[in-house]
mmCIF file of C-alpha atoms in Angstrom:
data_model
loop_
_atom_site.group_PDB
_atom_site.id
_atom_site.type_symbol
_atom_site.label_atom_id
_atom_site.label_comp_id
_atom_site.label_asym_id
_atom_site.label_seq_id
_atom_site.Cartn_x
_atom_site.Cartn_y
_atom_site.Cartn_z
ATOM 1 C CA VAL A 1 -0.198 -0.219 -0.157
ATOM 2 C CA VAL A 2 1.591 3.300 -1.132
ATOM 3 C CA GLY A 3 -1.224 5.608 -0.562
ATOM 4 C CA LEU A 4 -4.748 5.939 0.661
ATOM 5 C CA VAL A 5 -7.730 8.112 -0.833
ATOM 6 C CA LEU A 6 -10.972 8.620 1.495
ATOM 7 C CA ILE A 7 -13.776 10.141 -0.008
ATOM 8 C CA ALA A 8 -16.498 11.741 2.153
ATOM 9 C CA PRO A 9 -15.437 9.479 5.040
ATOM 10 C CA SER A 10 -17.197 8.988 8.305
ATOM 11 C CA PRO A 11 -14.982 10.275 11.220
ATOM 12 C CA PRO A 12 -13.061 7.736 13.286
ATOM 13 C CA THR A 13 -14.805 8.817 16.632
ATOM 14 C CA PRO A 14 -18.674 8.870 16.749
ATOM 15 C CA GLU A 15 -20.263 10.677 14.079
ATOM 16 C CA PRO A 16 -22.265 13.717 15.045
ATOM 17 C CA MET A 17 -25.500 12.423 13.978
ATOM 18 C CA SER A 18 -28.853 13.483 15.858
ATOM 19 C CA GLU A 19 -31.396 10.585 17.221
ATOM 20 C CA GLY A 20 -34.025 12.212 14.873
ATOM 21 C CA GLU A 21 -31.977 11.944 11.845
ATOM 22 C CA ARG A 22 -30.597 8.458 12.842
ATOM 23 C CA MET A 23 -34.093 7.212 13.536
ATOM 24 C CA ARG A 24 -35.241 8.608 10.269
ATOM 25 C CA LEU A 25 -32.583 6.578 8.208
ATOM 26 C CA LEU A 26 -33.480 3.602 10.072
ATOM 27 C CA VAL A 27 -37.229 3.483 9.379
ATOM 28 C CA GLY A 28 -36.461 4.620 5.848
ATOM 29 C CA SER A 29 -34.364 1.381 4.983
ATOM 30 C CA GLY A 30 -35.486 -0.103 1.876
ATOM 31 C CA ASP A 31 -37.825 2.563 0.818
ATOM 32 C CA ARG A 32 -37.446 4.481 -2.182
ATOM 33 C CA HIS A 33 -39.636 7.502 -1.030
ATOM 34 C CA ALA A 34 -36.860 7.904 2.098
ATOM 35 C CA ALA A 35 -34.058 7.418 -0.414
ATOM 36 C CA GLU A 36 -35.143 10.313 -2.708
ATOM 37 C CA LYS A 37 -35.422 12.425 0.253
ATOM 38 C CA THR A 38 -32.109 11.571 1.442
ATOM 39 C CA LEU A 39 -30.557 11.986 -2.059
ATOM 40 C CA ALA A 40 -31.984 15.646 -2.165
ATOM 41 C CA GLN A 41 -30.382 16.329 1.445
ATOM 42 C CA ILE A 42 -27.042 14.825 0.467
ATOM 43 C CA THR A 43 -26.083 16.164 -3.158
ATOM 44 C CA ALA A 44 -25.258 19.862 -3.984
ATOM 45 C CA GLY A 45 -27.741 19.876 -7.320
ATOM 46 C CA PRO A 46 -29.376 17.292 -9.320
ATOM 47 C CA LEU A 47 -27.736 14.124 -10.671
ATOM 48 C CA SER A 48 -28.380 12.878 -14.036
ATOM 49 C CA PRO A 49 -31.372 10.534 -14.429
ATOM 50 C CA ALA A 50 -29.293 7.642 -14.961
ATOM 51 C CA LEU A 51 -27.054 8.223 -11.940
ATOM 52 C CA ARG A 52 -30.141 9.295 -9.521
ATOM 53 C CA GLU A 53 -31.893 6.033 -10.533
ATOM 54 C CA ARG A 54 -28.549 4.148 -9.731
ATOM 55 C CA PHE A 55 -28.520 5.749 -6.325
ATOM 56 C CA LEU A 56 -32.179 5.123 -5.545
ATOM 57 C CA ARG A 57 -31.812 1.278 -6.684
ATOM 58 C CA ASP A 58 -28.810 0.863 -4.734
ATOM 59 C CA SER A 59 -30.495 2.525 -1.428
ATOM 60 C CA VAL A 60 -33.239 0.314 -1.574
ATOM 61 C CA ARG A 61 -31.058 -2.754 -1.964
ATOM 62 C CA VAL A 62 -29.123 -2.347 0.948
ATOM 63 C CA LYS A 63 -29.713 -5.093 3.619
ATOM 64 C CA PRO A 64 -31.683 -3.992 6.380
ATOM 65 C CA ALA A 65 -29.490 -5.624 9.025
ATOM 66 C CA ALA A 66 -26.350 -4.031 7.658
ATOM 67 C CA TRP A 67 -27.733 -0.696 7.547
ATOM 68 C CA ARG A 68 -29.239 -0.982 11.135
ATOM 69 C CA GLU A 69 -25.465 -2.334 12.209
ATOM 70 C CA TRP A 70 -24.096 0.597 10.772
ATOM 71 C CA LEU A 71 -26.519 3.262 12.111
ATOM 72 C CA GLU A 72 -26.889 1.659 15.682
ATOM 73 C CA GLU A 73 -23.255 0.694 16.216
ATOM 74 C CA GLY A 74 -20.810 1.707 13.415
ATOM 75 C CA THR A 75 -21.626 5.739 13.472
ATOM 76 C CA ARG A 76 -21.066 5.107 17.352
ATOM 77 C CA GLN A 77 -17.492 3.583 17.520
ATOM 78 C CA ASP A 78 -14.542 5.319 18.385
ATOM 79 C CA ILE A 79 -11.634 3.538 16.147
ATOM 80 C CA SER A 80 -9.336 6.634 16.360
ATOM 81 C CA PRO A 81 -6.525 5.138 18.241
ATOM 82 C CA GLN A 82 -6.308 2.472 15.353
ATOM 83 C CA LEU A 83 -5.645 5.144 13.201
ATOM 84 C CA ASN A 84 -1.965 5.993 13.934
ATOM 85 C CA THR A 85 -0.879 2.791 12.432
ATOM 86 C CA VAL A 86 -1.844 4.066 8.825
ATOM 87 C CA ALA A 87 1.725 5.056 7.640
ATOM 88 C CA VAL A 88 0.982 6.094 4.332
ATOM 89 C CA PRO A 89 -0.113 9.520 2.578
ATOM 90 C CA THR A 90 -3.648 9.925 2.763
ATOM 91 C CA LEU A 91 -5.752 12.019 0.311
ATOM 92 C CA ILE A 92 -9.354 13.161 2.163
ATOM 93 C CA LEU A 93 -11.840 14.376 -0.457
ATOM 94 C CA VAL A 94 -14.669 16.454 1.224
ATOM 95 C CA GLY A 95 -17.511 18.503 -0.705
ATOM 96 C CA GLU A 96 -18.026 21.643 -0.131
ATOM 97 C CA GLY A 97 -21.708 21.441 0.331
ATOM 98 C CA ASP A 98 -21.703 18.563 2.519
ATOM 99 C CA LYS A 99 -23.695 19.307 5.489
ATOM 100 C CA GLY A 100 -22.632 16.136 7.150
ATOM 101 C CA ILE A 101 -19.200 15.204 6.648
ATOM 102 C CA THR A 102 -17.710 18.633 6.607
ATOM 103 C CA ARG A 103 -14.420 19.838 5.973
ATOM 104 C CA GLU A 104 -14.480 21.226 9.808
ATOM 105 C CA LEU A 105 -15.414 17.858 10.876
ATOM 106 C CA MET A 106 -12.347 16.510 9.107
ATOM 107 C CA GLU A 107 -10.321 18.982 10.416
ATOM 108 C CA SER A 108 -11.165 17.918 14.073
ATOM 109 C CA GLU A 109 -11.872 14.089 13.963
ATOM 110 C CA VAL A 110 -9.503 12.820 11.132
ATOM 111 C CA LEU A 111 -6.435 15.012 10.514
ATOM 112 C CA PRO A 112 -5.198 14.977 14.022
ATOM 113 C CA TYR A 113 -5.043 11.188 13.698
ATOM 114 C CA LEU A 114 -3.251 10.923 10.065
ATOM 115 C CA SER A 115 0.133 12.408 9.609
ATOM 116 C CA LYS A 116 0.321 12.183 6.192
ATOM 117 C CA ALA A 117 -3.089 13.352 5.520
ATOM 118 C CA THR A 118 -4.091 16.222 2.374
ATOM 119 C CA LEU A 119 -7.906 17.433 2.925
ATOM 120 C CA VAL A 120 -9.208 18.865 -0.236
ATOM 121 C CA SER A 121 -12.751 20.504 -0.499
ATOM 122 C CA VAL A 122 -14.379 19.609 -3.819
ATOM 123 C CA PRO A 123 -16.564 22.432 -5.304
ATOM 124 C CA ASP A 124 -20.114 21.590 -6.138
ATOM 125 C CA ALA A 125 -20.526 18.801 -4.276
ATOM 126 C CA ALA A 126 -21.932 17.375 -1.313
ATOM 127 C CA HIS A 127 -21.816 13.921 0.054
ATOM 128 C CA LEU A 128 -21.644 11.917 -3.257
ATOM 129 C CA LEU A 129 -18.854 13.299 -4.783
ATOM 130 C CA PRO A 130 -17.792 10.379 -7.192
ATOM 131 C CA LEU A 131 -21.664 11.072 -8.681
ATOM 132 C CA GLU A 132 -21.846 14.513 -8.474
ATOM 133 C CA GLN A 133 -18.009 15.901 -9.368
ATOM 134 C CA PRO A 134 -16.340 12.612 -11.018
ATOM 135 C CA GLN A 135 -13.797 14.723 -13.055
ATOM 136 C CA ALA A 136 -13.017 16.840 -10.274
ATOM 137 C CA VAL A 137 -12.497 13.723 -7.831
ATOM 138 C CA ALA A 138 -10.328 11.935 -10.425
ATOM 139 C CA ASP A 139 -8.437 14.944 -11.017
ATOM 140 C CA GLN A 140 -7.521 15.664 -7.398
ATOM 141 C CA ILE A 141 -6.469 11.893 -6.871
ATOM 142 C CA SER A 142 -4.321 12.092 -10.132
ATOM 143 C CA ALA A 143 -2.940 15.464 -8.898
ATOM 144 C CA TRP A 144 -2.086 14.248 -5.747
ATOM 145 C CA TRP A 145 -0.463 10.911 -6.925
ATOM 146 C CA THR A 146 1.752 12.987 -9.303
ATOM 147 C CA VAL A 147 3.070 15.021 -6.302
ATOM 148 C CA GLY A 148 4.952 12.146 -5.172
ATOM 149 C CA VAL A 149 2.931 9.374 -3.727
ATOM 150 C CA ASN A 150 4.981 6.759 -5.333
ATOM 151 C CA GLU A 151 7.065 4.948 -3.112
ATOM 152 C CA PRO A 152 6.140 2.110 -1.083
ATOM 153 C CA VAL A 153 5.881 2.382 2.773
ATOM 154 C CA ALA A 154 6.900 -0.141 5.049
ATOM 155 C CA LEU A 155 3.942 -1.198 7.044
ATOM 156 C CA PRO A 156 4.231 -2.338 10.842
#
């Protein structure tokens, strides 16, 4: 492993999420209407019809048990002590319009644990960066890689 790219990642510390939002997401699991509401909240603008349909189709196919586990357990875990073992350059991309996984959240809850991290905000995007701004995501990764993330790092 010579590098790591994280795109709109959840923090390694408990994710700041209200119980109301957690419940809304749990109750809406597998429901297309709920997925449409979520999509409107996590994008900076409309997706193409094909990408919109793909998101909705994928959302309703998520296994309820996996979704419940993520919301009830995964988002509440603190794995920050394990992050100090990440010894490779890491690029973190966040959407400027992401209301949940914000740049400020990454600065306070992720960057302190990753000594070789670079944080970049992508304009005109929220949480679904690869769907909203695929070229910008590819360009950021390419530019970051070109800067010198090309030598293997010995892992512990």
